[in-house]
Amino acid sequence: MISMVAKLRRLLSQREQWHALLLLGMMMFGAVLEMVGVGAIPAFITLLSAPSRVEKYAAVRSALAHLPPHSEAELALWGAAVLLLIFLLKNTYLALVSALQARYVTNRQIKIAGRVFHAYLDSPYALHLRRNSAELLRNATNEAMEVVGSVLMPLLTLVMETLTVAAIFALLLVAEPFISLVAVGLLGGASLVFARAIRRRLIHHGHAMQLHRMKMLQAVNEGLGSLKVTRVLRRESYFFHAFMASAEKFAAATRYRQVMLDLPRLYLETAAMAGILGVAAILIAERRPIDVVIPVLSLLAVAVVRMIPSFNRITSSLTTLRYGRYALEAVYNDLMSVHARADVRGQAADALPFHRSIELRHVDFTYPGAARAALSDITLAIPRGGVVGFVGPTGSGKTTLVDIILGLLDPTRGEILVDGREIRDNLVSWQRHIGYVPQDIYLTDDSIRRNIALGVREDEIDDAAVQRALQAAHLSDFVASLQAGLETEIGERGVRLSGGQRQRIGIARALYHEPDVLILDEATSSLDNETERFVMQAVEHLRDERTIILVAHRMSTVRGCDRLYLLKDGCLIADGSFDSLLVENDRFKALVGAEWAESPDRDPERSSRWA
Ligand code: ADP
C-alpha cells in the first residue's frame, strides 16, 4: 500500500498533490459534520423522550435561556428544526465535496491517459519493437483510467471513510466506551477477516483481468488486421476462440470483483445485527433501566448503521486497490522509463544543417535480447545530392541501417554524423530534413489530402504543398479523376486504393514538408513491375534536388543509384556503382543473376535507369 502511494505521488505533479491534500482536508471536515449528524439524532430522541435530561448540559441550558418561554412540544419543534438544519448543511457540504472530488478525479484521468499516450508517442522506437501494440493501447486507455478509478479514488475513499469511522468512534468512546469498542471491534474485526479471506484470489483475479483485457484487444487487432488472409484460410474461429477464451477469463475476474464489492455490506450487516442484539442482551441482563437502554441502543444502532457503509467502502476500496495495483504498475513503469528517455535526449537549441554529407562511423547495432549483431562496424558516407542504394539478401540489416540513419534506433556503438555533427545532438532537427517512405504505408481512415498532410492540423494544412507533393508523386492525374478529388475518403488503411496508389500517397506524404533527404525502405517491393517502374520514375524526378537512400532487394530498383552498398549478415561487404559491382563482386553478380533468372523482364540491361 505504501509503495502504491509512493508510485501514485510520482504520477501526480506537486500542484495535483496539493489539491489532493486540500480535498482530503475538506473530506476530513465532512467527517466531522457526519459526526455531528450522528450525535444529533440520539440528542433529539432524548429531547423527545426525556426533555429534562438535556438540561443537564450547561451549553444546552444557556441556549434554551435565550429562547422565549416555551412548552415541551415547542422545544421538540425547535429541536426538529435544528436537526433538519444540521442535516441540510451537512449534506449540502458533502454534495459539494463529492462534486469537487469527481472533478479532481476525472481531470486526473484525462491527464494521466494523455501522459501515457504522449510517452508512447515519444518513446524510443526500440520499445515499440518489443511491445505488443495491444498492451500500449490498453495502458493508454483503460489502465490510465484505472489508475485514477481503482487507485486514486479508492485511496481517497479509504482515507475519508477511515476518518469518518474514527470520528464516530471518538464520539462513541466519550459517551459509551464499552459499546464503542464493541461496535468498532465487531465491524473492524469482521472487515479484517473478510479482507484476509479474499486477498489471494483478488491478487489472482486482478492480474488476470489486466492480462485478458490486453489479450482481447490483441485478438481483435490481429483477427481484423489480417482479415483477408484469415478469411481465405478460414481461420476466423482461431481468433474468435482466442478472444472468447480471454473474454471469459476477464468476465470471471470482473464477476469476482463485483461480488466482492457487494458482499461486504451484507456480511457486515449480519455481523452488526448479531452485535447489536448481543449488546442489548447484555444491557438487559445487567438490568439497566429502559430509559437508559433505549438511548444507548439507539446510539449504537445509529452508529453501526452509519459505520456499515463506511466499513463497506473501506473493504471495497481495499478490494478495488488490489485490482488497481496492476494498472498502477503498468502505467508507472512506462511513464518512469520514458522519463529516462526524455532526459537522455536533451536537444541542442540550434538546428542541424545538412550541406555536405551523412556519415556513419563504425556503427554497431544489436537488438535488445538478440544473440547476434544486426549491424557490425558500418562505415560509409553519403554526399548531399547523392542517390544510394542498400542492397543485400533478406535479413542482412538494410532496414536496421535505415532505422539508424532515421534516428529511430540508437547505435550500440559508433557515430552518425551530419556535416560532422552527431544527429543525436539534435534529432528533431535532423528528422525535419527527412522524408521517409516505409514498406508498409499506414494510411488513416481519412481523405487523401489529410493523409498526405498526416498529423497536420486542418487549419494548418498547406494546400500548395499538398499539390506539389501530389505532382512529385505522380498522383495529380489520379486525384483529378476522382469525383471528390483530394477529399476522397480512402478507407481504413487505404482499402479503397490500389497498392501502387497507396505507395504513391506514401511518397507524397514524405514529400509534403519538402525534405532534402528521401529514404525509401523497400517502398516498391510489394508493387508489380509496371507500377514499380512508374513509382521509380517519380523518384527519378526528385533526384536532382534531393539526397535519396533506397533500400531494395530488387536489383532493378537500384539500377540508377550513384552508389550501392552491399550488406550481408550485418556487414558492409562491398560498395560501388551498379556496373562496377556487377563486374567486381561475385556475390552481387549472383544476386543480380538470380533475379534475372527468376524474372527475365528484370534484366538490368533492359530496365534501363528506372525508365
Ligand atoms: P533486412 O532489412 O535486410 O531484411 P533487417 O534489418 O530487417 O534486415 O534485419 C537484420 C537482422 O536483425 C535480421 O537477422 C533480423 O532477424 C534481425 N532483427 C530485425 N528486427 C529485429 C527485432 N526487432 N528484434 C530482434 N532482431 C531483429
XYZ file of C-alpha atoms and ligand atoms in Angstrom:
638
model
C 0.000 0.000 0.000
C 2.797 2.407 0.925
C 4.590 1.704 -2.312
C 1.323 2.327 -4.166
C 1.011 5.744 -2.562
C 4.645 6.486 -3.390
C 4.122 5.497 -7.037
C 0.920 7.459 -7.292
C 2.707 10.516 -5.940
C 5.277 10.285 -8.717
C 2.453 10.292 -11.230
C 0.979 13.488 -9.803
C 2.527 16.936 -10.025
C 3.231 18.969 -6.897
C 0.130 21.022 -7.560
C -2.009 17.936 -8.040
C -0.741 16.551 -4.760
C -1.658 19.779 -3.002
C -5.096 19.588 -4.498
C -5.423 16.021 -3.237
C -4.465 17.208 0.251
C -6.949 20.051 0.057
C -9.605 17.594 -0.956
C -8.654 15.394 1.969
C -8.952 18.381 4.308
C -12.440 19.019 3.006
C -13.254 15.352 3.433
C -11.989 15.486 6.983
C -14.286 18.369 7.761
C -17.031 16.321 6.137
C -16.249 13.515 8.560
C -16.637 15.946 11.472
C -20.020 17.016 10.098
C -21.005 13.365 9.831
C -20.113 13.001 13.478
C -22.299 15.977 14.403
C -25.109 14.444 12.375
C -24.778 11.127 14.143
C -24.695 12.781 17.573
C -27.718 14.950 16.820
C -30.118 12.038 16.357
C -29.892 10.478 19.850
C -29.824 14.019 21.289
C -33.127 14.688 19.562
C -34.572 11.367 20.725
C -33.589 12.227 24.277
C -35.211 15.642 23.846
C -38.425 13.888 22.882
C -38.385 11.096 25.416
C -36.913 12.887 28.447
C -36.590 16.654 27.893
C -35.342 17.274 31.432
C -32.205 15.248 30.766
C -30.915 17.622 28.083
C -30.934 20.468 30.603
C -28.174 18.746 32.499
C -25.743 20.188 29.924
C -24.684 23.764 30.686
C -24.388 24.697 26.984
C -27.899 23.459 26.235
C -29.254 25.291 29.328
C -27.766 28.631 28.288
C -29.030 28.131 24.703
C -32.500 27.388 25.982
C -32.390 30.514 28.184
C -32.245 32.604 25.002
C -35.484 31.146 23.775
C -38.826 32.762 24.661
C -40.896 30.806 27.197
C -41.799 27.506 25.612
C -43.652 24.281 26.190
C -42.069 20.835 25.771
C -43.849 20.424 22.444
C -42.411 23.723 21.198
C -38.987 22.650 22.376
C -39.358 19.457 20.380
C -40.256 21.548 17.321
C -37.203 23.744 17.827
C -35.151 20.600 18.196
C -36.577 19.201 14.956
C -35.794 22.465 13.141
C -32.208 22.455 14.397
C -31.806 18.784 13.431
C -33.117 19.485 9.949
C -30.774 22.447 9.579
C -27.798 20.362 10.670
C -28.597 17.709 8.057
C -29.275 20.266 5.369
C -25.937 21.995 5.899
C -24.022 18.764 6.322
C -25.407 17.181 3.181
C -25.048 20.318 1.062
C -21.414 20.452 2.081
C -20.908 16.744 1.384
C -22.539 17.119 -2.043
C -20.092 19.917 -2.801
C -17.137 17.795 -1.684
C -18.369 14.910 -3.778
C -18.644 17.139 -6.867
C -15.144 18.521 -6.287
C -13.821 15.026 -5.818
C -15.397 13.831 -9.077
C -13.932 16.831 -10.882
C -10.479 16.253 -9.462
C -10.601 12.578 -10.287
C -11.819 12.897 -13.889
C -9.318 15.648 -14.612
C -6.524 13.424 -13.366
C -7.844 10.611 -15.529
C -7.520 12.696 -18.683
C -4.141 13.973 -17.612
C -2.630 10.567 -16.884
C -4.096 8.960 -20.027
C -2.686 11.878 -22.014
C 0.726 11.495 -20.428
C 0.829 7.776 -21.158
C -0.135 8.253 -24.810
C 2.335 11.097 -25.148
C 5.016 8.936 -23.579
C 4.390 6.196 -26.122
C 4.487 8.651 -28.990
C 7.748 9.977 -27.602
C 9.314 6.690 -26.552
C 12.336 5.106 -28.181
C 11.360 3.215 -31.312
C 13.030 0.110 -29.865
C 10.282 -0.034 -27.229
C 7.689 -0.435 -29.953
C 9.644 -3.320 -31.438
C 9.457 -5.151 -28.126
C 5.923 -4.378 -27.034
C 2.631 -5.501 -28.457
C 0.520 -2.568 -29.557
C -2.494 -4.087 -27.759
C -0.642 -3.619 -24.473
C 0.132 0.005 -25.254
C -3.438 0.607 -26.360
C -4.705 -0.872 -23.112
C -2.281 1.113 -20.965
C -3.043 4.434 -22.647
C -6.786 3.993 -22.345
C -8.044 1.554 -19.765
C -5.117 1.335 -17.391
C -4.634 5.086 -17.235
C -8.292 5.415 -16.257
C -7.909 2.573 -13.777
C -5.042 4.334 -12.045
C -7.491 7.008 -11.074
C -10.647 4.917 -10.748
C -9.077 1.965 -8.992
C -6.179 3.563 -7.128
C -6.503 7.288 -6.530
C -10.253 7.248 -5.963
C -10.324 4.254 -3.575
C -7.340 5.685 -1.709
C -9.215 8.941 -1.144
C -12.314 6.971 -0.161
C -10.238 4.859 2.166
C -8.852 7.902 3.967
C -12.233 9.609 4.063
C -14.028 6.581 5.427
C -11.318 5.768 7.926
C -11.614 9.330 9.214
C -15.389 9.037 9.393
C -15.162 5.808 11.334
C -12.517 7.346 13.604
C -14.727 10.379 14.261
C -17.774 8.294 15.080
C -15.623 6.060 17.200
C -14.287 9.058 19.133
C -17.822 10.269 19.797
C -18.929 6.860 20.931
C -15.863 6.452 23.078
C -16.790 9.507 25.159
C -20.427 8.509 25.502
C -20.100 4.794 25.956
C -16.569 3.365 25.872
C -17.572 -0.260 26.192
C -20.205 -0.147 23.457
C -17.986 1.800 21.105
C -15.197 -0.716 21.486
C -17.687 -3.498 20.862
C -19.083 -1.781 17.740
C -15.760 -0.888 16.164
C -14.147 -4.159 17.254
C -17.008 -6.069 15.749
C -17.131 -4.286 12.400
C -13.368 -3.804 12.167
C -12.684 -7.432 13.027
C -15.305 -8.646 10.585
C -13.833 -6.458 7.807
C -10.339 -7.677 8.523
C -11.399 -11.318 8.386
C -13.155 -10.626 5.092
C -10.217 -8.805 3.525
C -7.797 -11.545 4.576
C -10.041 -14.302 3.297
C -10.250 -12.937 -0.246
C -6.774 -11.472 -0.569
C -5.139 -14.250 -2.580
C -7.975 -14.609 -5.040
C -8.099 -10.861 -5.506
C -4.442 -10.833 -6.449
C -5.038 -13.655 -8.881
C -8.079 -12.064 -10.489
C -6.566 -8.592 -10.538
C -3.688 -9.881 -12.589
C -5.951 -11.978 -14.824
C -8.198 -9.012 -15.504
C -5.328 -6.914 -16.791
C -3.794 -9.688 -18.847
C -7.014 -10.676 -20.551
C -8.024 -7.118 -21.235
C -4.900 -6.946 -23.371
C -5.428 -10.355 -24.966
C -8.932 -9.392 -26.047
C -7.613 -6.265 -27.734
C -4.854 -8.298 -29.294
C -7.257 -10.905 -30.704
C -9.439 -8.195 -32.245
C -6.390 -6.370 -33.632
C -4.878 -9.479 -35.134
C -8.104 -11.058 -36.327
C -9.356 -7.956 -38.108
C -5.877 -6.796 -39.105
C -5.316 -9.993 -41.064
C -8.927 -10.430 -42.155
C -8.202 -11.087 -45.811
C -5.793 -13.915 -45.109
C -7.818 -15.159 -42.147
C -10.935 -15.395 -44.277
C -9.321 -17.176 -47.165
C -7.643 -19.635 -44.831
C -10.913 -19.981 -42.892
C -9.126 -19.331 -39.624
C -11.680 -16.895 -38.197
C -12.515 -19.323 -35.434
C -8.948 -19.260 -34.122
C -9.135 -15.539 -33.359
C -12.716 -15.796 -32.228
C -11.860 -18.508 -29.737
C -8.785 -16.675 -28.542
C -10.993 -13.636 -27.982
C -13.738 -15.595 -26.231
C -11.309 -17.502 -24.006
C -9.860 -14.223 -22.770
C -13.284 -12.607 -22.545
C -14.438 -15.422 -20.279
C -11.447 -15.110 -18.003
C -11.900 -11.360 -17.971
C -15.563 -11.850 -17.103
C -14.680 -14.266 -14.290
C -12.329 -11.685 -12.814
C -14.903 -8.907 -13.218
C -17.580 -11.082 -11.659
C -15.422 -11.871 -8.670
C -14.706 -8.204 -8.147
C -18.371 -7.307 -8.463
C -19.421 -9.902 -5.916
C -16.631 -8.928 -3.563
C -17.730 -5.301 -3.806
C -21.330 -6.162 -2.920
C -20.732 -8.869 -0.372
C -19.187 -6.847 2.489
C -22.386 -4.843 3.016
C -24.484 -7.974 3.531
C -21.805 -9.623 5.563
C -21.218 -6.582 7.787
C -24.930 -6.054 8.256
C -25.344 -9.586 9.541
C -22.355 -9.206 11.854
C -23.725 -5.861 13.119
C -27.202 -7.227 13.781
C -25.716 -10.031 15.804
C -23.560 -7.494 17.648
C -26.410 -5.072 18.477
C -28.639 -7.895 19.702
C -25.746 -9.167 21.773
C -25.224 -5.746 23.398
C -28.987 -5.424 24.031
C -28.926 -8.811 25.710
C -26.019 -7.725 27.918
C -27.731 -4.460 28.919
C -30.963 -6.218 29.735
C -29.121 -8.904 31.674
C -27.446 -6.092 33.644
C -30.986 -4.837 34.402
C -30.247 -1.269 33.307
C -33.364 0.953 33.317
C -35.112 1.042 29.948
C -34.788 4.858 29.534
C -31.029 4.319 29.704
C -31.071 1.267 27.459
C -33.063 2.961 24.678
C -30.736 5.935 24.017
C -27.699 3.665 24.340
C -29.117 1.170 21.901
C -30.313 3.864 19.547
C -26.847 5.476 19.654
C -25.275 2.112 18.945
C -27.767 1.314 16.196
C -27.298 4.703 14.512
C -23.535 4.456 14.909
C -23.441 0.977 13.463
C -25.829 1.821 10.659
C -23.702 4.843 9.815
C -20.492 2.868 10.157
C -21.561 -0.074 7.994
C -21.380 1.894 4.741
C -18.024 3.251 5.867
C -16.638 -0.178 6.651
C -18.223 -1.430 3.462
C -16.470 1.280 1.479
C -13.216 0.599 3.304
C -13.381 -3.085 2.389
C -14.488 -2.303 -1.165
C -11.696 0.236 -1.563
C -9.186 -2.357 -0.453
C -10.653 -4.782 -2.980
C -10.527 -2.207 -5.767
C -6.991 -1.240 -4.807
C -5.862 -4.813 -5.211
C -7.180 -4.773 -8.763
C -5.873 -1.284 -9.435
C -2.389 -2.205 -8.338
C -1.637 -3.806 -11.689
C -2.841 -0.824 -13.658
C -0.664 1.427 -11.489
C 2.374 -0.806 -12.059
C 1.877 -0.752 -15.833
C 1.370 2.993 -16.089
C 4.066 3.836 -13.542
C 6.713 1.627 -15.156
C 6.056 3.029 -18.607
C 5.926 6.645 -17.517
C 9.107 6.311 -15.499
C 11.086 4.552 -18.216
C 10.078 7.134 -20.785
C 11.143 9.902 -18.431
C 14.621 8.475 -18.605
C 14.491 8.731 -22.386
C 13.455 12.382 -22.286
C 16.435 13.159 -20.036
C 18.921 11.395 -22.283
C 17.589 13.191 -25.265
C 18.431 16.764 -24.300
C 18.254 18.687 -27.551
C 20.694 21.331 -28.647
C 18.873 24.530 -29.325
C 20.372 25.205 -32.752
C 19.369 23.478 -35.953
C 21.393 20.721 -37.575
C 22.320 21.927 -41.071
C 22.926 19.448 -43.896
C 25.053 20.735 -46.742
C 27.820 18.213 -47.205
C 27.324 14.629 -46.088
C 25.797 11.956 -43.913
C 28.496 9.823 -42.396
C 28.350 6.607 -40.416
C 31.449 5.671 -38.465
C 31.952 2.190 -37.058
C 28.280 1.698 -36.312
C 27.241 -1.462 -34.471
C 23.730 -2.372 -33.545
C 22.294 -5.328 -31.661
C 18.569 -5.618 -30.990
C 17.776 -5.941 -27.271
C 17.791 -9.626 -26.391
C 19.193 -10.672 -29.784
C 22.079 -13.129 -29.826
C 23.998 -11.539 -32.679
C 24.551 -8.069 -34.010
C 22.206 -6.842 -36.750
C 24.904 -4.394 -37.897
C 28.653 -4.599 -37.392
C 31.180 -1.873 -37.945
C 29.360 0.020 -40.681
C 31.300 2.959 -42.041
C 30.041 4.887 -45.040
C 29.474 8.411 -46.313
C 26.633 9.711 -48.439
C 27.216 13.097 -50.086
C 24.417 15.626 -50.306
C 22.504 15.113 -53.522
C 23.720 11.520 -53.827
C 21.428 8.652 -54.658
C 22.487 5.486 -52.883
C 21.019 2.031 -52.532
C 21.373 -0.502 -49.744
C 21.180 -3.985 -51.187
C 21.633 -7.475 -49.866
C 19.665 -10.558 -49.039
C 16.733 -10.517 -46.622
C 17.886 -10.198 -43.039
C 21.206 -8.619 -44.000
C 20.462 -5.464 -41.998
C 19.177 -2.969 -44.587
C 16.134 -1.859 -42.622
C 18.128 -1.677 -39.411
C 20.654 0.562 -41.143
C 17.896 2.855 -42.370
C 16.290 2.965 -38.913
C 19.673 4.012 -37.509
C 20.013 6.810 -40.067
C 16.446 7.877 -39.322
C 17.428 8.134 -35.651
C 14.763 5.594 -34.691
C 17.323 3.199 -33.266
C 20.350 4.262 -31.247
C 23.521 2.500 -32.363
C 25.157 0.286 -29.766
C 28.468 1.806 -30.845
C 29.646 4.329 -33.396
C 28.536 7.693 -34.687
C 26.109 9.055 -37.230
C 27.310 12.446 -38.352
C 25.589 15.023 -40.485
C 28.078 17.633 -41.684
C 30.298 16.333 -38.909
C 27.741 16.636 -36.129
C 26.167 13.748 -34.255
C 22.470 13.502 -35.147
C 21.626 12.780 -31.541
C 22.658 16.344 -30.693
C 19.501 17.429 -32.375
C 17.417 14.571 -33.592
C 14.324 16.682 -34.113
C 16.156 18.984 -36.467
C 17.766 16.064 -38.338
C 14.440 14.333 -38.810
C 12.981 17.505 -40.308
C 15.382 17.001 -43.220
C 13.946 13.571 -43.939
C 11.022 12.254 -45.921
C 10.551 8.597 -45.167
C 8.576 6.018 -47.102
C 8.359 2.697 -45.262
C 7.491 -0.622 -46.814
C 4.101 -0.697 -45.125
C 2.448 2.624 -45.620
C -0.018 3.238 -42.863
C -2.908 5.177 -44.267
C -5.508 6.622 -41.941
C -9.242 6.364 -42.481
C -9.428 9.883 -43.836
C -9.226 11.927 -47.040
C -6.289 11.850 -49.456
C -5.487 15.436 -48.502
C -5.306 14.685 -44.803
C -3.311 11.537 -45.456
C -0.707 13.498 -47.342
C -0.542 16.132 -44.615
C -0.595 13.457 -41.915
C -0.774 14.832 -38.395
C -1.031 18.470 -39.539
C -3.965 20.370 -38.088
C -6.747 21.019 -40.572
C -6.334 24.791 -40.458
C -2.575 24.487 -40.891
C -2.537 22.255 -43.972
C -0.578 23.958 -46.747
C -2.624 23.156 -49.852
C 0.065 24.349 -52.209
C 2.468 21.880 -50.580
C -0.129 19.124 -50.959
C -0.374 19.918 -54.679
C 3.402 19.928 -55.095
C 3.648 16.586 -53.299
C 0.906 15.137 -55.497
C 2.669 16.292 -58.617
C 6.007 14.936 -57.493
C 4.498 11.570 -56.608
C 2.711 11.426 -59.992
C -0.662 11.374 -58.350
C -2.236 14.509 -59.817
C -3.977 12.716 -62.696
C -5.352 10.041 -60.443
C -6.702 12.580 -57.969
C -8.179 14.673 -60.775
C -10.059 11.614 -61.996
C -11.777 11.177 -58.646
C -15.161 12.714 -58.121
C -14.317 14.068 -54.683
C -10.705 14.790 -55.674
C -8.422 15.401 -52.715
C -11.321 14.987 -50.323
C -11.863 11.365 -51.380
C -12.044 9.158 -48.317
C -9.721 6.213 -48.799
C -10.993 3.890 -46.061
C -9.184 2.293 -43.165
C -5.561 1.663 -44.151
C -6.483 2.901 -47.618
C -8.544 -0.168 -48.537
C -10.208 1.730 -51.366
C -6.906 2.256 -53.180
C -4.624 0.009 -55.185
C -1.170 -0.947 -53.910
C 0.555 1.480 -56.260
C -1.759 4.337 -55.319
C -1.163 3.690 -51.641
C 2.574 3.657 -52.205
C 2.434 6.942 -54.082
C 0.367 8.557 -51.350
C 3.132 7.385 -49.017
C 5.674 9.130 -51.230
C 3.549 12.282 -51.462
C 3.259 12.260 -47.672
C 7.041 12.016 -47.341
C 7.436 14.914 -49.774
C 4.803 17.198 -48.240
C 7.240 19.021 -45.976
C 9.804 19.242 -48.813
C 12.585 17.221 -47.269
C 16.098 17.299 -48.639
C 16.667 13.640 -47.807
C 14.282 10.980 -49.097
C 14.516 7.491 -47.661
C 12.556 4.686 -49.274
C 12.716 1.402 -47.422
C 11.540 -1.372 -49.738
C 8.874 1.118 -50.692
C 8.254 -0.535 -54.022
C 8.849 -4.183 -53.167
C 5.203 -5.074 -52.991
C 4.417 -3.486 -56.342
C 4.229 -5.192 -59.702
C 6.932 -4.359 -62.215
C 4.878 -1.858 -64.158
C 3.778 0.077 -61.068
C 7.240 -0.075 -59.601
C 8.702 1.438 -62.718
C 6.117 4.164 -62.505
C 6.901 4.906 -58.878
C 10.623 4.845 -59.571
C 10.115 7.356 -62.353
C 8.551 9.628 -59.795
C 11.589 9.118 -57.611
C 13.912 9.766 -60.560
C 12.333 13.178 -60.999
C 13.197 14.049 -57.436
C 16.851 13.159 -57.599
C 18.254 16.475 -58.759
C 17.330 18.260 -55.604
C 17.492 15.534 -53.030
C 19.671 13.017 -51.341
C 17.942 9.691 -51.848
C 18.510 6.473 -49.944
C 16.854 3.404 -51.385
C 16.530 0.024 -49.778
C 15.600 -2.763 -52.100
C 16.119 -6.367 -52.655
C 15.145 -5.991 -56.318
C 18.161 -5.026 -58.296
C 16.150 -3.183 -60.937
C 15.060 -0.724 -58.258
C 18.592 0.368 -57.511
C 19.856 0.300 -61.064
C 20.023 4.073 -61.268
C 21.803 4.706 -57.966
C 25.145 6.506 -57.956
C 26.451 4.064 -55.418
C 25.337 0.784 -53.918
C 26.229 -0.682 -50.558
C 26.079 -4.448 -50.377
C 25.253 -5.854 -46.975
C 25.496 -9.384 -45.705
C 24.870 -10.597 -42.157
C 25.062 -7.064 -40.861
C 28.403 -6.290 -42.503
C 29.155 -3.976 -45.396
C 30.912 -6.300 -47.821
C 31.205 -4.135 -50.938
C 30.276 -0.808 -52.404
C 30.459 0.849 -55.780
C 28.318 1.636 -58.812
C 25.921 -0.969 -60.121
C 28.087 -1.704 -63.106
C 31.355 -1.879 -61.237
C 29.865 -4.213 -58.628
C 28.482 -6.369 -61.397
C 31.975 -6.789 -62.742
C 33.912 -6.971 -59.498
C 31.700 -8.663 -56.965
C 30.675 -12.258 -57.366
C 28.091 -12.099 -54.662
C 26.452 -9.078 -56.265
C 26.622 -10.772 -59.626
C 24.905 -13.782 -58.093
C 22.138 -11.604 -56.614
C 21.510 -9.884 -59.940
C 21.791 -13.163 -61.818
C 19.255 -14.890 -59.574
C 16.766 -12.103 -60.112
C 17.330 -12.043 -63.808
C 16.804 -15.806 -63.998
C 13.612 -15.529 -61.951
C 12.135 -12.769 -64.000
C 13.729 -12.031 -67.339
C 11.926 -8.707 -67.737
C 14.012 -7.508 -64.811
C 17.124 -7.806 -66.880
C 19.112 -4.797 -65.686
C 20.123 -4.002 -69.228
C 16.527 -3.809 -70.308
C 15.081 -1.959 -67.334
C 17.440 0.900 -68.011
C 17.583 3.600 -65.389
C 14.091 3.285 -63.974
C 12.571 4.407 -67.236
P 16.696 -6.564 -43.984
O 16.036 -5.240 -43.957
O 17.993 -6.576 -44.704
O 15.815 -7.668 -44.430
P 16.676 -6.263 -41.108
O 17.459 -5.013 -40.881
O 15.227 -6.199 -41.035
O 17.123 -6.935 -42.490
O 17.174 -7.356 -40.058
C 18.540 -7.588 -39.776
C 18.651 -8.670 -38.699
O 18.109 -8.208 -37.474
C 17.907 -9.941 -39.038
O 18.723 -11.014 -38.660
C 16.659 -9.894 -38.199
O 16.296 -11.186 -37.805
C 17.117 -9.080 -37.004
N 16.012 -8.258 -36.446
C 15.238 -7.391 -37.118
N 14.356 -6.782 -36.285
C 14.587 -7.299 -35.066
C 13.998 -7.085 -33.763
N 13.022 -6.215 -33.551
N 14.468 -7.796 -32.723
C 15.480 -8.679 -32.916
N 16.059 -8.918 -34.090
C 15.640 -8.248 -35.167
